[in-house]
Amino acid sequence: MINRIAPIMLALAGLFVPVNASIAQEPVWRHATALIEEPKYPEDFAHFEYANPDAPKGGTLKLSEEGTFDSFNAILAKGELAVGLNLIFDTLMKSSEDEISSSYGLLAESLSYPDDISQVTFRLRAEASWADGTPVTPDDVVFSFDKAKELNPLQAQYYAHVVSAEKTGDRDVTFRFDETNNQELPQILGQILVLPKHWWEGTDKDGTARDISRTTLEPVMGSGPYRIESFKAGSTIRYERREDYWGENLNVNIGHNNFGAIEYVYFTDANVEFEAFRAGTVDFRQENSASKWATAYDFPAVENGDVKLEKIENPLRAVGIMQALVPNLRREKFQDVRVRRALNFVLDFEDLNHNLAFDALARVDSYFWGTELASSGLPEGREKEILEGMRDKVPAEVFTTPYTNPVGGDPQKARANLRQALTLFQEAGYELRSGKLVNASTGEHFGIEILLSSPSLERSVLPYIASLKRIGIDARIRTVDASQYTNRIRSFDYDMIWNVWGQSLNPGNEQAGYWGSASVDREGSRNFAGISDPAVDELIRMVIFAQTREEKIAAVKALDRVLLAHHYVVPLFYSDAVKVAYSKTLAHPEELPYYGLGFPDIWWSAKAE
């Protein structure tokens, strides 16, 4: 990218005097941002190549969701947020699904930042407007940013180095940073959810003042292509496409937002949700159970073609996966690395994969599994140089022993792994007494409660529970409803949880929220394991500030290797493709975007053709 140096000014005796007028230049306005390669699409592109500009408009898409909801306030980390609110709101920029880390103007027609990336300015489109016809203004963007940092701990962490947002022109808003050369900040600010200040500071139909710091079930107003048409609290939501949507003909929207309405029905039981799909009351389902995919999709609608099945690799091409059981290091019993390592020896993936998943899964062995960012073997080249520079801060095994998961699959291997687990527990100060694994000093029985959000996960966890019990651990499952689960996760009230981290091919600021020391005690953070380690913090900074792709890859691999060496999680498994089943009444372009499903954005109703 071509960048320009912003004018440098010095205040003297109340006057601003140019330090070097010869280098002062007008800002360069860009139509797109890209972090890995130059943007694929020029400023005047007609539409994204993967979108069908002739897609018909209309029809109703019927979807399902597990759990419940009690709020439409998308900015808060409170309550159970309704699904689908992204349909209501536009962001400053819109991501492309056939590129890695590229975004193009949506609410903003362009952006500008200096060479040192000390700030970024977005210029809003003159035609951008809210659903009531009021223009979207810089004041709305400033309001949205300020409230996000004030009211949402995750956003406060994510935008920690963005110190201010201010109106700097009739259609310009500028974000200023407390550090330079963080290449990701302009792009992640382009993703900020923009809310209508005048609506939130107004009153509802009863004359009651709205309060953005509280949850609400009043249908919120946005600038996006849909509006909330109706809902039943905790149960159903219907979004209707706006015929007066201001951005209908933008190039980034051509071929998008095709359904006339999108309806969500909530289910508290995953099996009932699946039966609703089988019965035809739900149009689309992404199947995450390998066993169900292998055995449960033989019903008549599949056999007669009313339901289509597809395995699609596209979404996983640019996503690194870590799916794992996550012990909470905030609890003393998990702070010994030998204990955490022992917990991995107890899991017999091969047996689980064969008996429950028909050998359809692969074991995860990296926090960036499935991508070029995953570490493997022993470190070499620039990655080794980075680790050598912190040799006294990282586990010695990162230089000597490639990370591998224990291998089971037969009784002999399973017994050997359980013996190894017991040996590690004994080294950590535990012993077996009358069949119970206890702390040798206190006599306290070692116990683990695995907190789950859905009964559908129990089938995969129960074999692990049984193995834990075989070595004397008081192991149990606690499955709770969505509200309880959310509250317990936000307050770190658990021994162990099941979690999935999805990583982009351009990791950056979010890594501090996943593994950084500053997030370990921040309620609502995504540092679920409770990681606080100086070397990890240093590596996160290297990842964020890497100036070349080669440096970024080396830093990420080093981070991956150190996280693995600390055995913070018990890695689970994943599939190499996304499995979807959908009604024949739905259609999508012949070629889906290289890095995504494009659902529901670029799909359409065949009934509308």
mmCIF file with all atom_site columns, N, CA and C in Angstrom, residues 7 11 51 53 62 120 131 142 155 225 290 298 327 345 349 400 462 472 485 511 516:
data_model
loop_
_atom_site.group_PDB
_atom_site.id
_atom_site.type_symbol
_atom_site.label_atom_id
_atom_site.label_alt_id
_atom_site.label_comp_id
_atom_site.label_asym_id
_atom_site.label_entity_id
_atom_site.label_seq_id
_atom_site.pdbx_PDB_ins_code
_atom_site.Cartn_x
_atom_site.Cartn_y
_atom_site.Cartn_z
_atom_site.occupancy
_atom_site.B_iso_or_equiv
_atom_site.pdbx_formal_charge
_atom_site.auth_seq_id
_atom_site.auth_comp_id
_atom_site.auth_asym_id
_atom_site.auth_atom_id
_atom_site.pdbx_PDB_model_num
ATOM 1  N N  . PRO A 1 7   ? 0.726   15.843  7.966  1.00 0.00 ? 7   PRO A N  1
ATOM 2  C CA . PRO A 1 7   ? 1.396   17.085  8.339  1.00 0.00 ? 7   PRO A CA 1
ATOM 3  C C  . PRO A 1 7   ? 1.805   17.080  9.805  1.00 0.00 ? 7   PRO A C  1
ATOM 4  N N  . ALA A 1 11  ? 3.146   23.615  18.170 1.00 0.00 ? 11  ALA A N  1
ATOM 5  C CA . ALA A 1 11  ? 2.481   24.775  18.765 1.00 0.00 ? 11  ALA A CA 1
ATOM 6  C C  . ALA A 1 11  ? 3.519   25.698  19.399 1.00 0.00 ? 11  ALA A C  1
ATOM 7  N N  . ALA A 1 51  ? -20.846 -13.232 -5.730 1.00 0.00 ? 51  ALA A N  1
ATOM 8  C CA . ALA A 1 51  ? -22.255 -12.875 -5.575 1.00 0.00 ? 51  ALA A CA 1
ATOM 9  C C  . ALA A 1 51  ? -22.953 -12.895 -6.932 1.00 0.00 ? 51  ALA A C  1
ATOM 10 N N  . PRO A 1 53  ? -25.452 -11.195 -9.186 1.00 0.00 ? 53  PRO A N  1
ATOM 11 C CA . PRO A 1 53  ? -26.189 -9.926  -9.280 1.00 0.00 ? 53  PRO A CA 1
ATOM 12 C C  . PRO A 1 53  ? -27.623 -10.107 -9.744 1.00 0.00 ? 53  PRO A C  1
ATOM 13 N N  . LYS A 1 62  ? -36.196 -19.924 6.876  1.00 0.00 ? 62  LYS A N  1
ATOM 14 C CA . LYS A 1 62  ? -36.546 -20.363 8.232  1.00 0.00 ? 62  LYS A CA 1
ATOM 15 C C  . LYS A 1 62  ? -35.338 -21.047 8.863  1.00 0.00 ? 62  LYS A C  1
ATOM 16 N N  . VAL A 1 120 ? -6.613  6.722   12.257 1.00 0.00 ? 120 VAL A N  1
ATOM 17 C CA . VAL A 1 120 ? -7.306  6.415   11.003 1.00 0.00 ? 120 VAL A CA 1
ATOM 18 C C  . VAL A 1 120 ? -8.557  7.272   10.940 1.00 0.00 ? 120 VAL A C  1
ATOM 19 N N  . ALA A 1 131 ? -32.939 3.751   9.404  1.00 0.00 ? 131 ALA A N  1
ATOM 20 C CA . ALA A 1 131 ? -34.224 3.293   8.901  1.00 0.00 ? 131 ALA A CA 1
ATOM 21 C C  . ALA A 1 131 ? -35.299 4.381   8.962  1.00 0.00 ? 131 ALA A C  1
ATOM 22 N N  . VAL A 1 142 ? -18.890 8.021   16.820 1.00 0.00 ? 142 VAL A N  1
ATOM 23 C CA . VAL A 1 142 ? -18.233 8.351   18.086 1.00 0.00 ? 142 VAL A CA 1
ATOM 24 C C  . VAL A 1 142 ? -19.035 7.791   19.253 1.00 0.00 ? 142 VAL A C  1
ATOM 25 N N  . GLN A 1 155 ? -15.028 -5.377  24.194 1.00 0.00 ? 155 GLN A N  1
ATOM 26 C CA . GLN A 1 155 ? -14.699 -4.285  23.287 1.00 0.00 ? 155 GLN A CA 1
ATOM 27 C C  . GLN A 1 155 ? -13.638 -3.371  23.896 1.00 0.00 ? 155 GLN A C  1
ATOM 28 N N  . PRO A 1 225 ? -29.926 -3.760  6.072  1.00 0.00 ? 225 PRO A N  1
ATOM 29 C CA . PRO A 1 225 ? -30.929 -4.164  5.076  1.00 0.00 ? 225 PRO A CA 1
ATOM 30 C C  . PRO A 1 225 ? -32.202 -4.781  5.651  1.00 0.00 ? 225 PRO A C  1
ATOM 31 N N  . ALA A 1 290 ? -20.371 -35.579 13.758 1.00 0.00 ? 290 ALA A N  1
ATOM 32 C CA . ALA A 1 290 ? -19.969 -36.520 12.710 1.00 0.00 ? 290 ALA A CA 1
ATOM 33 C C  . ALA A 1 290 ? -20.829 -37.775 12.733 1.00 0.00 ? 290 ALA A C  1
ATOM 34 N N  . ASP A 1 298 ? -30.835 -40.087 6.765  1.00 0.00 ? 298 ASP A N  1
ATOM 35 C CA . ASP A 1 298 ? -31.401 -41.053 5.835  1.00 0.00 ? 298 ASP A CA 1
ATOM 36 C C  . ASP A 1 298 ? -32.917 -40.978 5.808  1.00 0.00 ? 298 ASP A C  1
ATOM 37 N N  . PRO A 1 327 ? -9.320  -26.369 31.107 1.00 0.00 ? 327 PRO A N  1
ATOM 38 C CA . PRO A 1 327 ? -9.291  -26.233 32.569 1.00 0.00 ? 327 PRO A CA 1
ATOM 39 C C  . PRO A 1 327 ? -9.054  -24.782 32.965 1.00 0.00 ? 327 PRO A C  1
ATOM 40 N N  . PHE A 1 345 ? -3.544  -37.132 28.758 1.00 0.00 ? 345 PHE A N  1
ATOM 41 C CA . PHE A 1 345 ? -3.303  -38.565 28.639 1.00 0.00 ? 345 PHE A CA 1
ATOM 42 C C  . PHE A 1 345 ? -4.560  -39.383 28.906 1.00 0.00 ? 345 PHE A C  1
ATOM 43 N N  . PHE A 1 349 ? -8.776  -40.243 22.225 1.00 0.00 ? 349 PHE A N  1
ATOM 44 C CA . PHE A 1 349 ? -9.411  -39.703 21.029 1.00 0.00 ? 349 PHE A CA 1
ATOM 45 C C  . PHE A 1 349 ? -9.715  -40.796 20.012 1.00 0.00 ? 349 PHE A C  1
ATOM 46 N N  . THR A 1 400 ? 13.332  -29.015 22.103 1.00 0.00 ? 400 THR A N  1
ATOM 47 C CA . THR A 1 400 ? 13.788  -30.408 22.047 1.00 0.00 ? 400 THR A CA 1
ATOM 48 C C  . THR A 1 400 ? 12.727  -31.424 21.669 1.00 0.00 ? 400 THR A C  1
ATOM 49 N N  . LEU A 1 462 ? -18.796 -37.962 27.894 1.00 0.00 ? 462 LEU A N  1
ATOM 50 C CA . LEU A 1 462 ? -19.009 -39.076 28.821 1.00 0.00 ? 462 LEU A CA 1
ATOM 51 C C  . LEU A 1 462 ? -17.880 -40.108 28.810 1.00 0.00 ? 462 LEU A C  1
ATOM 52 N N  . GLY A 1 472 ? -9.395  -42.508 39.586 1.00 0.00 ? 472 GLY A N  1
ATOM 53 C CA . GLY A 1 472 ? -9.765  -42.023 40.907 1.00 0.00 ? 472 GLY A CA 1
ATOM 54 C C  . GLY A 1 472 ? -10.215 -40.592 40.996 1.00 0.00 ? 472 GLY A C  1
ATOM 55 N N  . TYR A 1 485 ? -25.213 -20.662 31.684 1.00 0.00 ? 485 TYR A N  1
ATOM 56 C CA . TYR A 1 485 ? -23.900 -20.902 31.083 1.00 0.00 ? 485 TYR A CA 1
ATOM 57 C C  . TYR A 1 485 ? -23.195 -19.571 30.790 1.00 0.00 ? 485 TYR A C  1
ATOM 58 N N  . GLN A 1 511 ? -5.591  -11.788 20.021 1.00 0.00 ? 511 GLN A N  1
ATOM 59 C CA . GLN A 1 511 ? -4.783  -12.754 20.764 1.00 0.00 ? 511 GLN A CA 1
ATOM 60 C C  . GLN A 1 511 ? -4.578  -12.311 22.219 1.00 0.00 ? 511 GLN A C  1
ATOM 61 N N  . GLY A 1 516 ? -3.724  -13.230 26.835 1.00 0.00 ? 516 GLY A N  1
ATOM 62 C CA . GLY A 1 516 ? -2.910  -12.200 27.462 1.00 0.00 ? 516 GLY A CA 1
ATOM 63 C C  . GLY A 1 516 ? -3.172  -12.013 28.942 1.00 0.00 ? 516 GLY A C  1
#
